[in-house]
PDB file of C-alpha atoms and ligand atoms in Angstrom:
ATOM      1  CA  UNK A  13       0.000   0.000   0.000  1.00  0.00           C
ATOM      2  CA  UNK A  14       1.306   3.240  -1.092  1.00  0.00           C
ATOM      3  CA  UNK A  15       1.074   6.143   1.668  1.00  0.00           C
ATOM      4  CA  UNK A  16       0.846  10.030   0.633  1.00  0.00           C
ATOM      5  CA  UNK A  17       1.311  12.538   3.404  1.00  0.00           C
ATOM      6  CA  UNK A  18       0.521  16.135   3.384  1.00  0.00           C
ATOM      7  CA  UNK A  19       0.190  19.034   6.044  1.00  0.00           C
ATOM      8  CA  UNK A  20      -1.872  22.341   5.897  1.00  0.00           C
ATOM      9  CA  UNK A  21      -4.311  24.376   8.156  1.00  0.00           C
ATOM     10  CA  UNK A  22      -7.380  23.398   5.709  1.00  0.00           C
ATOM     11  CA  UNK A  23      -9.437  26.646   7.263  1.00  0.00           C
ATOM     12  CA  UNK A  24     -12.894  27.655   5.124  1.00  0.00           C
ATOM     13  CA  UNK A  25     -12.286  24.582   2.970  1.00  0.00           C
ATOM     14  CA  UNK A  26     -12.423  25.234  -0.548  1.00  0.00           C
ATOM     15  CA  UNK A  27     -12.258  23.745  -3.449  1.00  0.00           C
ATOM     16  CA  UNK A  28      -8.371  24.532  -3.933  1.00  0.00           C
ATOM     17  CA  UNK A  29      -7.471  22.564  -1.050  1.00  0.00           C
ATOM     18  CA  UNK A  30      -9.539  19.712  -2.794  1.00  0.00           C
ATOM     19  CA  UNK A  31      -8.048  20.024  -5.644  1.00  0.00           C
ATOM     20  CA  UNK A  32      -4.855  19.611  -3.953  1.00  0.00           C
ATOM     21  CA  UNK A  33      -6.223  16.405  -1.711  1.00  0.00           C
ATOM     22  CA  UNK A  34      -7.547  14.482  -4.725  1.00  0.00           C
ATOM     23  CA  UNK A  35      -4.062  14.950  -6.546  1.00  0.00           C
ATOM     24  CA  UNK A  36      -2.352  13.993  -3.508  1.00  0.00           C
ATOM     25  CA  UNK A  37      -4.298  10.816  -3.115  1.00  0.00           C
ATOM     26  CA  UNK A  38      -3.778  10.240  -6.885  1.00  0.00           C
ATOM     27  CA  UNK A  39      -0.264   9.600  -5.610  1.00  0.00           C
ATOM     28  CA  UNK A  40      -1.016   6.701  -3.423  1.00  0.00           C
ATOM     29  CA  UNK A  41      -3.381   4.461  -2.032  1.00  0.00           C
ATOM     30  CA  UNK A  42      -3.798   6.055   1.786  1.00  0.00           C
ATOM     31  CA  UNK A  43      -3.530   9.559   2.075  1.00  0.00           C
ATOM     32  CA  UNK A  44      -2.824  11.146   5.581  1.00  0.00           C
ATOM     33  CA  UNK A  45      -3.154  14.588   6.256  1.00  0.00           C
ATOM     34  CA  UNK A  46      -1.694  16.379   9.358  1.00  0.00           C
ATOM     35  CA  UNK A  47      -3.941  18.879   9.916  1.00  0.00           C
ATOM     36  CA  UNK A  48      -2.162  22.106  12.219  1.00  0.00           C
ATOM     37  CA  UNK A  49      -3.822  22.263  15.599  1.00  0.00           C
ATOM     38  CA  UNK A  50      -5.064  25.596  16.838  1.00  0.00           C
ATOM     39  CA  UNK A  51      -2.291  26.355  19.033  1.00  0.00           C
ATOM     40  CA  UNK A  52       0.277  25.516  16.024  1.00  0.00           C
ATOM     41  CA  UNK A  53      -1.771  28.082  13.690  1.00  0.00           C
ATOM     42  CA  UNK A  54      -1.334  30.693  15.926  1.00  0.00           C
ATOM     43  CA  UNK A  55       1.987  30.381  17.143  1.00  0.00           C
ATOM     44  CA  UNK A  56       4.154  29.520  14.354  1.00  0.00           C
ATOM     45  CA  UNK A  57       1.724  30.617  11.429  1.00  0.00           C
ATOM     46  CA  UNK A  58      -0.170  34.050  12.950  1.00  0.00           C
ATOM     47  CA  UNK A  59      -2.989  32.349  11.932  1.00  0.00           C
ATOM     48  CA  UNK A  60      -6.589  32.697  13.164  1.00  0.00           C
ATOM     49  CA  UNK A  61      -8.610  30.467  12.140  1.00  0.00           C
ATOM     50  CA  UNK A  62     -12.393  30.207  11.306  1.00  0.00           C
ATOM     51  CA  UNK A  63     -13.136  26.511  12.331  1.00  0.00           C
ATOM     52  CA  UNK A  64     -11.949  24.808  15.511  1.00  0.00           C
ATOM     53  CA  UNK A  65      -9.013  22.103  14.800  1.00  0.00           C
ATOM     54  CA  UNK A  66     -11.887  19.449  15.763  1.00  0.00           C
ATOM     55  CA  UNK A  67     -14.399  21.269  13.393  1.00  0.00           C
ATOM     56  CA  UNK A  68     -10.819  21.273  10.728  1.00  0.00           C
ATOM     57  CA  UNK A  69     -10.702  17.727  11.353  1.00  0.00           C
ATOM     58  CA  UNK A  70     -14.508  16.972  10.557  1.00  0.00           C
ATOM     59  CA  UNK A  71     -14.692  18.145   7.792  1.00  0.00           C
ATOM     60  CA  UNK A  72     -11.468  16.597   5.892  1.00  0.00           C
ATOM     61  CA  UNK A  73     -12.839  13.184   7.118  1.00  0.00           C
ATOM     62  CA  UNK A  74     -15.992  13.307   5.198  1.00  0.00           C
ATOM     63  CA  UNK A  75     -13.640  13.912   2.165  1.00  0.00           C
ATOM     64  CA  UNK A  76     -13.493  10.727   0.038  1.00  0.00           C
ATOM     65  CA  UNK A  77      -9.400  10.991  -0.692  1.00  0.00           C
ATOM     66  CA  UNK A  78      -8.270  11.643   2.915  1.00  0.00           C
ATOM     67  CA  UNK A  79      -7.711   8.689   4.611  1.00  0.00           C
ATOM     68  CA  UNK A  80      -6.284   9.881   8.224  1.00  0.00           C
ATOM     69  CA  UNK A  81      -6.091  13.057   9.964  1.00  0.00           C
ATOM     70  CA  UNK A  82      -3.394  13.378  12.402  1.00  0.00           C
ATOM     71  CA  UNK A  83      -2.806  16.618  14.596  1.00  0.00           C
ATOM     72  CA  UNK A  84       0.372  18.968  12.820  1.00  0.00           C
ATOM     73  CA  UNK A  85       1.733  20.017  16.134  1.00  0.00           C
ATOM     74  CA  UNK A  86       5.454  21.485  14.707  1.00  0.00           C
ATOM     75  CA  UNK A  87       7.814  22.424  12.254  1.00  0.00           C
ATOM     76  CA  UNK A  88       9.916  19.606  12.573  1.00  0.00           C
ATOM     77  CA  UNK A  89       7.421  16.325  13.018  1.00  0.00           C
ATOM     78  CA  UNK A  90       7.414  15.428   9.120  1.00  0.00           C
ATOM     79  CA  UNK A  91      10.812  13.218   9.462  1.00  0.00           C
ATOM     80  CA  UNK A  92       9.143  11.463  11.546  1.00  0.00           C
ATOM     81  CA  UNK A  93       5.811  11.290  11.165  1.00  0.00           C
ATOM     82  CA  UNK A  94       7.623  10.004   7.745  1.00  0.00           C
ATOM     83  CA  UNK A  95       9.125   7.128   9.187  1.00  0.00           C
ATOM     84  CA  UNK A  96       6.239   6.638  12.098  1.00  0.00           C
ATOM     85  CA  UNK A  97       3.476   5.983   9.389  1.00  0.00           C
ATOM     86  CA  UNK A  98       5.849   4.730   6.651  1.00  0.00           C
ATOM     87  CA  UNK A  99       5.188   7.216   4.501  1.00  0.00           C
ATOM     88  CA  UNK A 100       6.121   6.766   0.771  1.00  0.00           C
ATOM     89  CA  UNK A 101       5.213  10.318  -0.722  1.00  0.00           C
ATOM     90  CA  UNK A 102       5.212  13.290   1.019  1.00  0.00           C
ATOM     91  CA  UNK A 103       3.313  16.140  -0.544  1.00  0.00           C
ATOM     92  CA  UNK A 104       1.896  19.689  -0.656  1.00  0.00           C
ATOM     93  CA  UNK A 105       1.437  22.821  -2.844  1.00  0.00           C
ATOM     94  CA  UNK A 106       4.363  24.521  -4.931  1.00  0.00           C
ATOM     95  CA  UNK A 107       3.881  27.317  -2.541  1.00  0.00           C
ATOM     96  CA  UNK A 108       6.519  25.637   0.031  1.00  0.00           C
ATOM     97  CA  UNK A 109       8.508  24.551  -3.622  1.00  0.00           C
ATOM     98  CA  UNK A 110      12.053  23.376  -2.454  1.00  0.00           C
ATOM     99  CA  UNK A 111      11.027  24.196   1.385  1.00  0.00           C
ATOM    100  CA  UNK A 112      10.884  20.312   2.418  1.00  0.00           C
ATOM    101  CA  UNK A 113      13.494  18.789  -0.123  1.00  0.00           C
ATOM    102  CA  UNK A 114      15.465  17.825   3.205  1.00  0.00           C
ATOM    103  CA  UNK A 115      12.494  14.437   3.316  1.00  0.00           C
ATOM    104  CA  UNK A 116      14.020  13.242  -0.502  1.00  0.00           C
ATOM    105  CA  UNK A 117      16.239  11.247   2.051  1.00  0.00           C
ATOM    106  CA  UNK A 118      13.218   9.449   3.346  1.00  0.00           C
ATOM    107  CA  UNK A 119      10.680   9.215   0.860  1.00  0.00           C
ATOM    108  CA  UNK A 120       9.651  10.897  -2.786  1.00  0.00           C
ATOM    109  CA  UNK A 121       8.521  14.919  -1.830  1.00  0.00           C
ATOM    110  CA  UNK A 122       6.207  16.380  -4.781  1.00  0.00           C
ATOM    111  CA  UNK A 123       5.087  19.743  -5.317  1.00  0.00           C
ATOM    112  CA  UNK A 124       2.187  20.382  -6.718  1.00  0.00           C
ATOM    113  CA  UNK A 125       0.612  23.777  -7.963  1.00  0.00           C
ATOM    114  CA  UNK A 126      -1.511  25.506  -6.205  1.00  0.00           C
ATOM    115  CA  UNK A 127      -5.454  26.049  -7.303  1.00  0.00           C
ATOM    116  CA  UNK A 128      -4.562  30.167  -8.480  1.00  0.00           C
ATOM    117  CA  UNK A 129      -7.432  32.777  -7.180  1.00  0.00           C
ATOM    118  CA  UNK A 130      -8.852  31.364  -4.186  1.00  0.00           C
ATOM    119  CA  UNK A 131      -7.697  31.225  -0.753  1.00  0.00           C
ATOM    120  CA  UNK A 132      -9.115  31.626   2.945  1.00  0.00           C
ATOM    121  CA  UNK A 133      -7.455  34.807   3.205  1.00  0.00           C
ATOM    122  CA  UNK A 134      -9.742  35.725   0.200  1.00  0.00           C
ATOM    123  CA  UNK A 135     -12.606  34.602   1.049  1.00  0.00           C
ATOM    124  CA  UNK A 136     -12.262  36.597   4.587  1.00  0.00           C
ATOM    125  CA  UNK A 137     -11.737  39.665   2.626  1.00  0.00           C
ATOM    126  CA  UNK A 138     -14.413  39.419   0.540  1.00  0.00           C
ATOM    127  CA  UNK A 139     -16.670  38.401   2.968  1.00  0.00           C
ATOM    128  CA  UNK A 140     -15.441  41.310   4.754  1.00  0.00           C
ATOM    129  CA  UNK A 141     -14.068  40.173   7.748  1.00  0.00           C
TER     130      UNK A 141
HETATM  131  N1  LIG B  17      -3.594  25.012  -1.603  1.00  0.00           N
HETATM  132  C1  LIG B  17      -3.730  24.924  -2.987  1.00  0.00           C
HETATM  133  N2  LIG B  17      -4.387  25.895  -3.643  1.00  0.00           N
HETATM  134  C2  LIG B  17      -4.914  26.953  -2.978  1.00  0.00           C
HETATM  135  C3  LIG B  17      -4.789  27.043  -1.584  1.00  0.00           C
HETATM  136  C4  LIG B  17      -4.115  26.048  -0.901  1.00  0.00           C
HETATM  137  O1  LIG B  17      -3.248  23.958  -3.618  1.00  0.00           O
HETATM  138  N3  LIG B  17      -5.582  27.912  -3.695  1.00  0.00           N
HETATM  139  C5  LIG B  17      -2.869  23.938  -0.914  1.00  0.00           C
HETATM  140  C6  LIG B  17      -1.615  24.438  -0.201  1.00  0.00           C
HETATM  141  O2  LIG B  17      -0.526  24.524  -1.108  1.00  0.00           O
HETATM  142  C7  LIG B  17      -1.402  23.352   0.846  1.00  0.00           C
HETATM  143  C8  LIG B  17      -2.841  22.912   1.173  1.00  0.00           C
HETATM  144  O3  LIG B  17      -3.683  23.379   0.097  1.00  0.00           O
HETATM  145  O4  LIG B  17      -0.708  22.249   0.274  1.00  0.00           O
HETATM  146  C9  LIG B  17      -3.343  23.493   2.479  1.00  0.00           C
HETATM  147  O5  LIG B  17      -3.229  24.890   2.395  1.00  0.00           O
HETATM  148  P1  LIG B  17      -3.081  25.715   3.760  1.00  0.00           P
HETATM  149  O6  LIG B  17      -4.140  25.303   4.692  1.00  0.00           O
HETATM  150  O7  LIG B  17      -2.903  27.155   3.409  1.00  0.00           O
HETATM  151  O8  LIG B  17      -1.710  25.120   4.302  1.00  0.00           O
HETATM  152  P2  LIG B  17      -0.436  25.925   4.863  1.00  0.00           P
HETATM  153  O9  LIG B  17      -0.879  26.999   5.774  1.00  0.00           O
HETATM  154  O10 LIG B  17       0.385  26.250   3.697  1.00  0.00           O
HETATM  155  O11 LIG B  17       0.231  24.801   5.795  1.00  0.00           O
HETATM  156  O12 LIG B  17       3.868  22.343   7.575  1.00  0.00           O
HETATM  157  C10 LIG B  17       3.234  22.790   6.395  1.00  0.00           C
HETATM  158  C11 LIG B  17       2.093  23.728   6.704  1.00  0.00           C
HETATM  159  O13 LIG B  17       1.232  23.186   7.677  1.00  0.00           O
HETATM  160  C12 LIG B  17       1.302  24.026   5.416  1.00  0.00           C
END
């Protein structure tokens, strides 16, 4: 069985994020995602977000090419959350392009493009928060 990682904050899910997951499971056969708590958002990211991690979590379960959701906690779990789940693929948007090449020692790290004009931070400001 071949496993796909990827890690995000998956606030006001949209349909670039699922673009991303179904390519991501594409990849594989299990797809994991590690989904950044609440605390991890706001520390290391400045991020508020919308939805509760546990509201996060909800909804990426209901989504047909998401396997697991573990919690994204830190910077520096992917090595071994790599290793811990046997990961064969780690992935995420060209966004982070080049920023986890350090995990080619482990396992095969794709980048793949990001879904261009929509993002939470959009949708915020055009909802006018
Ligand atoms: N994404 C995308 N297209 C968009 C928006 C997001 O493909 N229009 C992808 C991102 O590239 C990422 C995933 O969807 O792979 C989740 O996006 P975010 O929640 O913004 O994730 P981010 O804050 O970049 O967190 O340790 C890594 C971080 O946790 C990644």
């Amino acid at each position: 069985m071949k496993k796909v990682i990827t890690y995000g904050t998956y606030d006001l899910l949209h349909y670039g994020h699922i673009n991303l997951l179904r390519r991501a499971k594409a990849l594989g056969d299990y797809l994991i995602v590690a989904l950044s708590t609440d605390e991890f958002n706001w520390n290391e990211k400045g991020k508020k977000c919308y939805f509760t991690y546990e509201q996060r979590k909800q909804l990426l379960e209901a989504i047909r090419y998401v396997d697991l959701v573990i919690p994204e906690t830190c910077w520096e779990q992917k090595a071994r959350d790599v290793d811990e789940y046997k990961v064969d693929t780690f992935v995420i948007g060209d966004d982070w392009e080049g920023k986890f090449d350090f995990l080619k020692q482990q396992c095969e790290v794709v980048y793949l493009s990001r879904t261009p004009e929509i993002s939470s931070t959009q949708i915020k400001k055009d909802l006018g928060k």
